[in-house]
Coordinates of C-alpha atoms and ligand atoms in Angstrom, one line a residue:
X1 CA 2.9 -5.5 27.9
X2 CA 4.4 -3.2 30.5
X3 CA 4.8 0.3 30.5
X4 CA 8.2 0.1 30.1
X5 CA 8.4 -1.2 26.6
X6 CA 4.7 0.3 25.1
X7 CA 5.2 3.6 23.5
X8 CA 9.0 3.0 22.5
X9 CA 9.4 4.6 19.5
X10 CA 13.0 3.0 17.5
X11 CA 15.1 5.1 16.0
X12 CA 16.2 4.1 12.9
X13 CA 18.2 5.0 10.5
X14 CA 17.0 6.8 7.0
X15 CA 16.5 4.1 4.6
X16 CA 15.4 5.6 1.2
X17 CA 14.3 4.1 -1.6
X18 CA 16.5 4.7 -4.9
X19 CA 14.7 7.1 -7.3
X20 CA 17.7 7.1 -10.3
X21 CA 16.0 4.1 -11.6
X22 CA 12.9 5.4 -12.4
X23 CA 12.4 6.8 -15.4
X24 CA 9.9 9.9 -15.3
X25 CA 9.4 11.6 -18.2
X26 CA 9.7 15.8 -18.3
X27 CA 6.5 15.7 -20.4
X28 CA 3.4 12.8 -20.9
X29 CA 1.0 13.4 -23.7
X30 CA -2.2 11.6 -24.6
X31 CA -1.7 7.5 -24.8
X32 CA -4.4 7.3 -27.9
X33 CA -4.4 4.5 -30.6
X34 CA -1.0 3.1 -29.4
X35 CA 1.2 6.5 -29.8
X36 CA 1.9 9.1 -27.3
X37 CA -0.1 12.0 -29.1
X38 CA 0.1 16.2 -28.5
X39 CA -4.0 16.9 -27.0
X40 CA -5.8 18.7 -29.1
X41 CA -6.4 21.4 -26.1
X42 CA -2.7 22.3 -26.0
X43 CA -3.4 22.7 -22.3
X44 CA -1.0 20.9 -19.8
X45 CA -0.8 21.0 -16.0
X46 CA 2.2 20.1 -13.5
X47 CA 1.9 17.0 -11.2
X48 CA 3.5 17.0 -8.1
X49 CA 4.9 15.1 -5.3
X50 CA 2.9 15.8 -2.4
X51 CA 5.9 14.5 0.0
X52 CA 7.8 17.9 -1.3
X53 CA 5.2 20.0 -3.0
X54 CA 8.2 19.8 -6.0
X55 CA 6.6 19.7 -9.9
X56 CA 7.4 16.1 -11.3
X57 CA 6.0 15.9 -14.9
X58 CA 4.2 18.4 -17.2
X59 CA 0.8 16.3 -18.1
X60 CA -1.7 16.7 -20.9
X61 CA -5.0 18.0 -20.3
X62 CA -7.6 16.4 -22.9
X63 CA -10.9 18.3 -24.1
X64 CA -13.8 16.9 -25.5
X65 CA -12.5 16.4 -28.6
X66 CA -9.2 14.6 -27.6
X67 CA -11.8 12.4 -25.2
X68 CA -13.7 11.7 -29.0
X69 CA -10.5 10.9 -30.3
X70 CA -9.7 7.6 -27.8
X71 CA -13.1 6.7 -27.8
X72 CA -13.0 6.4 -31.8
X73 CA -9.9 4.3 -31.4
X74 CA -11.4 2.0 -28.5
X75 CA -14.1 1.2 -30.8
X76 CA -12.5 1.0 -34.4
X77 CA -9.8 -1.4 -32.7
X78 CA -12.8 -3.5 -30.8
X79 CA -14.8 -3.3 -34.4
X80 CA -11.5 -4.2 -36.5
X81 CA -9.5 -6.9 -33.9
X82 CA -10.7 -7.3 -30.3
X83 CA -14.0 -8.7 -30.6
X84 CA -12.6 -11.3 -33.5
X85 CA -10.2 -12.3 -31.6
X86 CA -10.2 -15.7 -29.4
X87 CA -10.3 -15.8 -25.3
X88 CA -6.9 -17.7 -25.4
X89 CA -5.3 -14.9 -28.0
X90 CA -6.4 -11.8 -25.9
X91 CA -5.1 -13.9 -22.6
X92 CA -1.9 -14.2 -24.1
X93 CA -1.7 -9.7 -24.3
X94 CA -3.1 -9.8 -20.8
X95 CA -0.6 -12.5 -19.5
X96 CA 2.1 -10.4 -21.0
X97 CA 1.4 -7.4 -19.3
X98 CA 1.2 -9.0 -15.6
X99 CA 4.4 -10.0 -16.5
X100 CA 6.2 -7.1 -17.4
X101 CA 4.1 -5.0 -14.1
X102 CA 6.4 -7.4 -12.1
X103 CA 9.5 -7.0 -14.2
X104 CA 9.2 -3.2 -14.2
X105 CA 8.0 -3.5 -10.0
X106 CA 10.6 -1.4 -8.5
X107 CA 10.1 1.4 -10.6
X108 CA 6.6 1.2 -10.3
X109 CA 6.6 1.5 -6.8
X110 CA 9.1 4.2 -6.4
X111 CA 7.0 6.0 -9.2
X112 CA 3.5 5.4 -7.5
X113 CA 5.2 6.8 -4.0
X114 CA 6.7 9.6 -5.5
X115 CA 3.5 11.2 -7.0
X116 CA 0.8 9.6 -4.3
X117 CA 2.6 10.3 -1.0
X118 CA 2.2 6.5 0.0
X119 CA 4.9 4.4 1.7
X120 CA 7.2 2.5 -0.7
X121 CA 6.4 -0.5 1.8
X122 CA 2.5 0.5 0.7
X123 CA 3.7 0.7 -2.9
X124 CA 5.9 -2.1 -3.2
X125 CA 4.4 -5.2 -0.9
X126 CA 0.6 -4.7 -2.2
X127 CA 0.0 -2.0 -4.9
X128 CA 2.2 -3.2 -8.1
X129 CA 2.1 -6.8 -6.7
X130 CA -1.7 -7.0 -6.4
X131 CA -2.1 -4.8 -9.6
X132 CA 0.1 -7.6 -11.4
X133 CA -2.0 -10.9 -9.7
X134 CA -5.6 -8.8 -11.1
X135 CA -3.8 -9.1 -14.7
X136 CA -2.6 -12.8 -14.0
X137 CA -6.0 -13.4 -12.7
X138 CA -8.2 -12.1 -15.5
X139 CA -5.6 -13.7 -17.8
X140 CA -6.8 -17.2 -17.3
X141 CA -10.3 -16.3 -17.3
X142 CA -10.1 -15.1 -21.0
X143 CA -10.7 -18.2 -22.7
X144 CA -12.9 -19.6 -20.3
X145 CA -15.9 -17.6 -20.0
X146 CA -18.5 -19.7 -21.4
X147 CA -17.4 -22.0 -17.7
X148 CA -18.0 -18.4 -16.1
X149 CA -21.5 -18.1 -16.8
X150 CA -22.5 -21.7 -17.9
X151 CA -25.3 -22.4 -20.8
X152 CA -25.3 -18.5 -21.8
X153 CA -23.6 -16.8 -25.0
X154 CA -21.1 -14.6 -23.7
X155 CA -21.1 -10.8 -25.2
X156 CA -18.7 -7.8 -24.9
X157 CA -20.3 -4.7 -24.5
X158 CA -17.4 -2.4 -26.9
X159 CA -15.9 0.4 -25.3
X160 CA -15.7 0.5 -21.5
X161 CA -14.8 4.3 -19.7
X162 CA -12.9 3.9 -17.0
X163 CA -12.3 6.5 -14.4
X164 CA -10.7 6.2 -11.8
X165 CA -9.0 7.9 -8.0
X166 CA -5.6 8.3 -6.4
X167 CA -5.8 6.4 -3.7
X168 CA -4.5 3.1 -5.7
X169 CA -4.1 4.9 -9.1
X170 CA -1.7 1.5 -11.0
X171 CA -4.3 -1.0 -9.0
X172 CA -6.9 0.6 -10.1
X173 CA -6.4 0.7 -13.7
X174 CA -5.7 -3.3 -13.5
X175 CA -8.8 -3.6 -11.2
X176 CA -11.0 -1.5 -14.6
X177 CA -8.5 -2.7 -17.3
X178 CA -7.6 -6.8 -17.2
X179 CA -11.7 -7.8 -16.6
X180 CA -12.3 -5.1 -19.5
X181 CA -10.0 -7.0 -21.7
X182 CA -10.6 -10.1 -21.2
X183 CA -14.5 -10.1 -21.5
X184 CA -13.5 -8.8 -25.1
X185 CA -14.0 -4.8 -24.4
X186 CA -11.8 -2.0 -25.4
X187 CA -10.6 0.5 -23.1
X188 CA -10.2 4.5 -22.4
X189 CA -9.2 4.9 -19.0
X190 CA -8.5 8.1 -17.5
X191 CA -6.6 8.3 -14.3
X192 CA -7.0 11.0 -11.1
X193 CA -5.7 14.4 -12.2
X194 CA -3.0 14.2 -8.7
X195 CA -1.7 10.5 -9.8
X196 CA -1.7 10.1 -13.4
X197 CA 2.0 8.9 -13.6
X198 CA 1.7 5.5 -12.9
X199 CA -1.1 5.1 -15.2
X200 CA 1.2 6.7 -18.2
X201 CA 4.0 4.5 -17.0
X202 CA 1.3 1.8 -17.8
X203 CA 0.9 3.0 -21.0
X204 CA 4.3 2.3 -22.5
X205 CA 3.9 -0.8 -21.0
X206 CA 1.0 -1.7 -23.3
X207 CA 2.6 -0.5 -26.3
X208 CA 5.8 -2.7 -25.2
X209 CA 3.3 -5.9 -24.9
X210 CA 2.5 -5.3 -28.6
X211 CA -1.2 -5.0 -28.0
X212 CA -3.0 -3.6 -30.5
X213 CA -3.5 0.0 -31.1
X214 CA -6.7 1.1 -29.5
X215 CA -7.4 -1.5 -27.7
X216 CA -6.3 0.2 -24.1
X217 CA -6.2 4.2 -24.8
X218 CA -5.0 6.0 -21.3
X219 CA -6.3 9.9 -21.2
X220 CA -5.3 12.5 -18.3
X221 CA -6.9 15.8 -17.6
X222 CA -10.0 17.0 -14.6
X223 CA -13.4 16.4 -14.1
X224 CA -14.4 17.8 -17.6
X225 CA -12.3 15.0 -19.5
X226 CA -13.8 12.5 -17.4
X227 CA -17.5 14.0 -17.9
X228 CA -16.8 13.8 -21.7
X229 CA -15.8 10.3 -21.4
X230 CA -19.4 9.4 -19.5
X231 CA -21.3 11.2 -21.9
X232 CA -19.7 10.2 -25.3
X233 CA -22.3 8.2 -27.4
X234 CA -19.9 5.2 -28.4
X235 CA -19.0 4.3 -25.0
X236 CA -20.9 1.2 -24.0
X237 CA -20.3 0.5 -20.3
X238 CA -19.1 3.7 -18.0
X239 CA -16.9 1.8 -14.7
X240 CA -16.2 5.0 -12.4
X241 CA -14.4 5.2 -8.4
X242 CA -13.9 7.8 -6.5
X243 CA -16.1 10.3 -4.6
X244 CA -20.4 9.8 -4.2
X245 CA -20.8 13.0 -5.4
X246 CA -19.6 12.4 -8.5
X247 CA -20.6 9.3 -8.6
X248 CA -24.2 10.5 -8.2
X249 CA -23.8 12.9 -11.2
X250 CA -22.6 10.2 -13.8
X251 CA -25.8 7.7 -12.8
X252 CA -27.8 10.9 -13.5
X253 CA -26.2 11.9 -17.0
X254 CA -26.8 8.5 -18.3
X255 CA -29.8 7.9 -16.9
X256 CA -32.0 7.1 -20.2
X257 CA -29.1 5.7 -22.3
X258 CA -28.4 2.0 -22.8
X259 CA -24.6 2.4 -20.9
X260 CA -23.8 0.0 -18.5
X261 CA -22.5 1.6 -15.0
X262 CA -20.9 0.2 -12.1
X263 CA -19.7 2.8 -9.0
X264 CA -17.4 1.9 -6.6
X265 CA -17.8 5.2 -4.3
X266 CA -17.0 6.1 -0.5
X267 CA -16.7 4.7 2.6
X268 CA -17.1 4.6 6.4
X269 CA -16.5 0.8 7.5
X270 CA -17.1 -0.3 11.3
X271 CA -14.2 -2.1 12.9
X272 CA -15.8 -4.3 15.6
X273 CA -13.8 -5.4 18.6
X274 CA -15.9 -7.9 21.1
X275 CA -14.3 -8.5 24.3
X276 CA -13.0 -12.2 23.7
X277 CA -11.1 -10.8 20.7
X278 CA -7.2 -11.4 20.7
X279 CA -6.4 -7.8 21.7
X280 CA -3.1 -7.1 20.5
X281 CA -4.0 -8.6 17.2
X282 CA -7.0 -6.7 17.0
X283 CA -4.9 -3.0 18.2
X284 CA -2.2 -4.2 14.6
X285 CA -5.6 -4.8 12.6
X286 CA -7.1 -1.1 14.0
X287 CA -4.0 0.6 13.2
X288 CA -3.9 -1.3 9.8
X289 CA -7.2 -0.4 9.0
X290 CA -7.1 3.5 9.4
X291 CA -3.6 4.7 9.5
X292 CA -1.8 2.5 7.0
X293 CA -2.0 4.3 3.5
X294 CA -2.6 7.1 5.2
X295 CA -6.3 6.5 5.1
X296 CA -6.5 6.8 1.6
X297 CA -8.8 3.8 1.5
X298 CA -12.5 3.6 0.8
X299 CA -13.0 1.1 2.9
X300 CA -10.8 1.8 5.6
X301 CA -11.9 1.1 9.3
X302 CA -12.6 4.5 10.3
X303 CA -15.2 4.1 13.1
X304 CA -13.9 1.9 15.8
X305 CA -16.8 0.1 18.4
X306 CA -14.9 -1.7 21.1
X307 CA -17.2 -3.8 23.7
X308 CA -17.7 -1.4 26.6
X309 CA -15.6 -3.3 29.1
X310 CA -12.4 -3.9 27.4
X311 CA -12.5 -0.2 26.0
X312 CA -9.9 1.4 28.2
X313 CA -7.3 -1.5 27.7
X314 CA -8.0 -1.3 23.5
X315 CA -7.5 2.6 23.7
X316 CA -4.4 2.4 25.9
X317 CA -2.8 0.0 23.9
X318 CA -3.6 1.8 20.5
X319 CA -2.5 4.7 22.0
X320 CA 0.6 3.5 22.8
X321 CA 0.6 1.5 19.0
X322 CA 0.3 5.0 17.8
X323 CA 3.3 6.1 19.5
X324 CA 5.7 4.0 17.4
X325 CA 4.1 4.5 14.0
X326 CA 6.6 6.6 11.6
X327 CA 5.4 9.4 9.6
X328 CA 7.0 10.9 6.6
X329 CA 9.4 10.4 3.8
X330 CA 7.6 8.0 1.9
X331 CA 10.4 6.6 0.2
X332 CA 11.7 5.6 3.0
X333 CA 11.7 1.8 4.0
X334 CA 11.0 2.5 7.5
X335 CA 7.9 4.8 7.2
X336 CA 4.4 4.1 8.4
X337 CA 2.5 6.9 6.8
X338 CA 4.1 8.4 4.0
X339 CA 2.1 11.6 2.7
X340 CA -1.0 13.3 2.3
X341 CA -2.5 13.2 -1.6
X342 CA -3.3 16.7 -2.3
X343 CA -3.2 20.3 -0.5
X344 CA -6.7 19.7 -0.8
X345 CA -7.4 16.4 0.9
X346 CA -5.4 17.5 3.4
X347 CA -7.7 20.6 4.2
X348 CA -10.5 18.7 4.3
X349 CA -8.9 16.2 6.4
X350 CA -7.5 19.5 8.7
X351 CA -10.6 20.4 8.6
X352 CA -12.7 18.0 9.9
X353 CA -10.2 17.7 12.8
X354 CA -11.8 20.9 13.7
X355 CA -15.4 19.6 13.5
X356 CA -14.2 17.1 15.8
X357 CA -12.6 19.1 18.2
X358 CA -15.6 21.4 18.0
X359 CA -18.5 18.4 18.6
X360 CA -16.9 18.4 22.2
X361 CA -14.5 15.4 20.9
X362 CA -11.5 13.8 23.0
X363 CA -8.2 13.8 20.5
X364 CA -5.4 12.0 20.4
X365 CA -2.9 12.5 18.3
X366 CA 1.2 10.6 18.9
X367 CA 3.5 13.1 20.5
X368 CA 6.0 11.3 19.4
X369 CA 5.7 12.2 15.9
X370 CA 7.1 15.2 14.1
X371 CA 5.5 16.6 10.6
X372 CA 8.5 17.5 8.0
X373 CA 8.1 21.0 7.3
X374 CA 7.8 20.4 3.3
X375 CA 4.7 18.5 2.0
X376 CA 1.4 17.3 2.9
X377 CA 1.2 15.3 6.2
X378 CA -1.1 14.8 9.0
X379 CA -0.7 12.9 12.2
X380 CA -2.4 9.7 12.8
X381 CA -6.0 10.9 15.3
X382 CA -8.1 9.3 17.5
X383 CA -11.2 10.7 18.0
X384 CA -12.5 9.3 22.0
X385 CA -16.1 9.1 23.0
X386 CA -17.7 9.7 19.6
X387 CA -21.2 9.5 19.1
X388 CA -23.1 8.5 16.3
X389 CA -24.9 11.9 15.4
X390 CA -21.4 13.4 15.2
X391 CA -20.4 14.6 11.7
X392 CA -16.8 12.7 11.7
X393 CA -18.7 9.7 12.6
X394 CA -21.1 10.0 9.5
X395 CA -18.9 11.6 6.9
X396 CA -16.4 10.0 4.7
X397 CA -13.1 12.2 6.3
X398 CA -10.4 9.8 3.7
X399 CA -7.3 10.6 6.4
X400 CA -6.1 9.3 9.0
X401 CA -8.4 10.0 11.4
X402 CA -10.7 6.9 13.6
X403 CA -13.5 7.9 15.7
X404 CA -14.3 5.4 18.5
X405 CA -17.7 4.6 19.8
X406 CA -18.2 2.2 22.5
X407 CA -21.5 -0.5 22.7
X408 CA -22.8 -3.2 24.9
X409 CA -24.1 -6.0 23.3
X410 CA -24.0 -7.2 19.8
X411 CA -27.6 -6.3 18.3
X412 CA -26.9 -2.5 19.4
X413 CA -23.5 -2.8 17.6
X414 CA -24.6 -3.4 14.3
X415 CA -27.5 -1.5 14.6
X416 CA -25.2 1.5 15.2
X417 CA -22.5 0.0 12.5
X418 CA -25.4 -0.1 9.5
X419 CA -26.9 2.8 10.7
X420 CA -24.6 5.7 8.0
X421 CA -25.4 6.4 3.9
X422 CA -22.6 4.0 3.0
X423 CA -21.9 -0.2 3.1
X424 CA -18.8 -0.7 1.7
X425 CA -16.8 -3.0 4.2
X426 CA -16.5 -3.8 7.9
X427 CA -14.2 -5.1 10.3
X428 CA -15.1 -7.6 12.9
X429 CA -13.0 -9.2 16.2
X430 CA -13.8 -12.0 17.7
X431 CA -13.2 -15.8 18.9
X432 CA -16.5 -17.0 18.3
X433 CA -17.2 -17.8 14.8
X434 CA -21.0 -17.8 15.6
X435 CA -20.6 -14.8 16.0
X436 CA -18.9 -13.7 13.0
X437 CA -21.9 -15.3 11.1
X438 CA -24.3 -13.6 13.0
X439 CA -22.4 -10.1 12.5
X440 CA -21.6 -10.8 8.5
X441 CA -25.3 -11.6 7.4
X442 CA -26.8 -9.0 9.2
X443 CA -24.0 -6.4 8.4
X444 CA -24.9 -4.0 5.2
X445 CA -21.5 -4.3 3.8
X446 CA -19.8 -5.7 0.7
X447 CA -17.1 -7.0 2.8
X448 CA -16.8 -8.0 5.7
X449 CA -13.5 -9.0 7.1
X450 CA -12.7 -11.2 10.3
X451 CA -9.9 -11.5 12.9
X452 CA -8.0 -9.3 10.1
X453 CA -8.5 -6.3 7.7
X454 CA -7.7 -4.6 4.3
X455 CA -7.1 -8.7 2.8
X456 CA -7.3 -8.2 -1.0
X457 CA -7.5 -10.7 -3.4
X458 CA -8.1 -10.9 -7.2
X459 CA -10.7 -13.8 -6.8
X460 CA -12.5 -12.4 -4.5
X461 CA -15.2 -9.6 -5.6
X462 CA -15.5 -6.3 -3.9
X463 CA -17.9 -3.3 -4.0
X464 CA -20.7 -1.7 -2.0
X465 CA -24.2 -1.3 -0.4
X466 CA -26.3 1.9 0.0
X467 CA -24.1 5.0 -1.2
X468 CA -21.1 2.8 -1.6
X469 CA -22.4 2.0 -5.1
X470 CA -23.0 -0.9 -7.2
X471 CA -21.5 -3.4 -8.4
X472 CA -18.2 -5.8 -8.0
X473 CA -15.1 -5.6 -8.9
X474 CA -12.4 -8.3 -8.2
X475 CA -13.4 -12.4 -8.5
X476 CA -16.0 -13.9 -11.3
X477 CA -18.3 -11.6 -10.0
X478 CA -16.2 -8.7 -11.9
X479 CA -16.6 -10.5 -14.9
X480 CA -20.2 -9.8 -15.2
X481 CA -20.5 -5.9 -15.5
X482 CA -18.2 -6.3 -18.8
X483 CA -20.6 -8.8 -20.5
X484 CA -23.9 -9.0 -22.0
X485 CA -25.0 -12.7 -21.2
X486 CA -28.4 -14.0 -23.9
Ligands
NAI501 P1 -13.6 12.6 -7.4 O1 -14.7 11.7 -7.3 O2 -13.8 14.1 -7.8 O3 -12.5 12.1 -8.4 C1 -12.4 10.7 -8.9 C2 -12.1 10.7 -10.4 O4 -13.3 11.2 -11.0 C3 -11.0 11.5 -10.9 O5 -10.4 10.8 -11.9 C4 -11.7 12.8 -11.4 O6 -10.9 13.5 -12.3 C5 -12.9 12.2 -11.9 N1 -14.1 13.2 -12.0 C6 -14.3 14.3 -11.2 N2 -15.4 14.9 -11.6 C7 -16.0 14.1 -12.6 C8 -17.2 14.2 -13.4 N3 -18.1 15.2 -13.2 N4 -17.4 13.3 -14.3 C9 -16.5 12.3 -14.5 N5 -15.4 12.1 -13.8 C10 -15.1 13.1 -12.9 O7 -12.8 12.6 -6.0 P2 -11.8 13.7 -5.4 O8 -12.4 15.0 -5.6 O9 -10.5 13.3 -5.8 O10 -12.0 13.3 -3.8 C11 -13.1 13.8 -3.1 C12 -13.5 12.8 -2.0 O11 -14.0 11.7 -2.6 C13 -12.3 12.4 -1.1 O12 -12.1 13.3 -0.1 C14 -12.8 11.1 -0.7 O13 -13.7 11.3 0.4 C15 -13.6 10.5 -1.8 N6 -12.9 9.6 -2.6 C16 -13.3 8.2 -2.6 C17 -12.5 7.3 -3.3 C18 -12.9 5.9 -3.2 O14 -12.0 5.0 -3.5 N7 -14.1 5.5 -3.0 C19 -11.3 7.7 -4.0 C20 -11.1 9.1 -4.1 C21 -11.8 10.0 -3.4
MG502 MG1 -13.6 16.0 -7.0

């Protein structure tokens, strides 16, 4: 690469996504026993696109006793039909609504960009198409669970709570939902008060697919509706992601009960470039890691350690990577980084640029890039010559921001990587694939990606170490917390 041609930035014309097809509701009530149904609170709030801060939808608010309300459905239809029924029967619901995810994609996508802020590119090549292969994949595994967990009776558990964040609010739901339902479980599942559309789009899909009433119940409202959800005496197994904090209250409020709880909480995953890395390669799977979904992801690469002697080339070349990269409308085709989630991620992100800055940190953000005026956006950062005791290196910032620490050989590299409260993934570059076995059985990490990052796949589980939580989702593995095996 020459100087000439790093650090070009294309212009391009706009290419936006068609909204007209997307049908949005004015109004979304409660998705309880099959029927759209007026909360009991009478409370609603607005939900907004976070691209132009406009109101898209009025959404219901539930109280406790609309929360008792879907509970009592999820377990009279487990008690009356989905525990009677066979694997292959219940595969046959779950088959059907993979299939109509990928019928309805488009609108999906345009739906989950609208009210996340992601890029439709986000939205439309791995949200709604991996949300769709989670349903496909727990399809086939319905009938065939006494080969998942060989010479054991296979139990459901009954009502499964499900709450769950906005960084990937349709995936999400398929992530709690299709293992739920296959393993025999009923469902209330209450989506992130900033993203609940997708989740209510996914509701009339249900009710299209014919499934029985009850069996999937889809709530919105706060923190409150998702406390009464934990804490309600029918629910059986409590499946939660999103912040530790939260995460830490729910393990204490059942503490004492028979619920089942998995937690699939923050983030801080080491991205590990060695110096016989493929460079340019590695520089796509940085920026991939951190700045793609706008750092929106738990287990985003957000502390880079590049091998002392090839640091100045990796920084110059990610420097001039970040150059190019395309924030803003995130219905546009051509867009990078689409927006922000909230006002108030984005103050926290804004403000731990501050911290940064005020550590003693050198930043780097593109100049190349302009923030619209409307909306919540933030330029892709580079925080230079971080240290480990600095607070952006230990604390979960969910922007995005990359700190970048530099080490010499490898035993000091994952002592630094494991030394942080979380273990959730990690990132490592290299040719050597002794190496990559050395790094990935000493690494404190669920997942641990090589030569590549941010790979998902239905079969193969995910979750977390340490104050990443417990637990795996995704693969056989994500069978098991919905099951009671004698
Ligand atoms: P949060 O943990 O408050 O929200 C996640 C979900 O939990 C939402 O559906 C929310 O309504 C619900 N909730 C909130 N309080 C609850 C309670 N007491 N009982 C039961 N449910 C409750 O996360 P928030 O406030 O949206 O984000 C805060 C930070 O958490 C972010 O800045 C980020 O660092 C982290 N986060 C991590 C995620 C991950 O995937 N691991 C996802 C979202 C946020
Ligand atoms: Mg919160």
């Amino acid at each position: 690469m020459t100087k000439e041609n790093i650090g070009l930035k294309w212009e391009y014309a706009p290419s936006p996504e068609a909204t007209d097809h997307a049908k949005i509701n004015k109004q979304y009530e409660l998705f309880i026993n099959g029927k759209f149904t007026k909360p009991n609170s009478k409370k609603c709030y607005n939900t907004i696109n976070p691209a132009t801060e406009e109101v898209i939808a009025k959404i219901a608010d539930a109280n406790e006793k609309d929360v008792d309300l879907a509970v009592t459905s999820a377990k009279t239809a487990y008690d009356k039909y989905w525990k009677k029924l066979s694997g292959a029967e219940r595969a046959k619901y779950i088959f059907r609504i993979a299939r109509v995810i990928q019928e309805r994609s488009r609108e999906l996508a345009v739906i989950e960009s609208l009210n996340g802020g992601k890029a439709i590119r986000e939205s439309r090549d791995f949200d709604i198409p991996t949300a769709a292969n989670h349903f496909f994949y727990y399809a086939g595994w319905a009938d065939k669970l006494e080969y998942a967990f060989p010479n054991k009776k296979v139990q459901s558990l009954g009502v499964a709570a499900q709450i769950i964040p906005w960084n990937f609010p349709l995936l999400m739901a398929a992530w709690k939902i299709a293992p739920a339902l296959a393993t025999g479980n009923t469902v209330v599942l209450k989506p992130a008060e900033s993203t609940p559309l997708t989740a209510l789009k996914l509701a009339e899909i249900i009710q299209d697919c014919d499934l029985p009433p009850g069996v999937v119940n889809i709530i919105t409202g706060f923190g409150a509706t998702g406390a009464a959800m934990v804490n309600h005496p029918m629910v059986s197994k409590v499946a939660f992601t999103g912040s530790t904090d939260v995460g830490k209250l729910i393990q204490k409020s059942i503490a004492g009960t028979t619920k089942k709880l998995t937690l699939e909480l923050g983030g801080k995953a080491a991205n590990i470039v060695f110096d016989d890395a493929p460079i340019n390669q590695a520089v796509e799977g940085i920026v991939n890691g951190i700045f793609f979904n706008q750092g929106h992801v738990c287990c985003a690469g957000s502390r880079l350690f590049v091998q002392e002697n090839i640091a100045e080339e990796v920084i110059s070349k990610l420097k001039a990577r970040m150059q190019t990269l395309l924030v803003g409308n995130p219905l546009d085709k051509n867009t990078d980084i689409g927006a922000i989630n909230s006002k108030e991620q984005l103050d926290k992100i804004n403000n731990y640029l501050k911290i940064g800055v005020n550590e003693g940190l050198e930043i780097y953000q593109s100049d190349n890039c302009s923030l619209p005026k409307k909306g919540f956006f933030c330029k892709p950062t580079l925080f230079i010559g971080a240290a480990q005791s600095n607070r952006v290196v230990q604390e979960e910032i969910f922007g995005p921001v990359l700190t970048i620490q530099t080490f010499r050989t490898i035993e000091e590299v994952i002592e630094k990587a494991n030394n942080i409260p979380y273990g959730l993934s990690a990132g490592v570059w290299t040719d050597k694939g002794s190496k990559i076995f050395n790094l990935t059985s000493k690494m404190r990490a669920g997942v641990v990606w090589a030569n590549t990052y941010n790979k998902f796949d239905p079969t193969s589980p995910f979750g977390g170490y340490k104050e990443s939580g417990f637990g795996r989702e995704g693969g056989l593995h994500g069978l098991a917390p919905y099951v009671n095996l004698i």
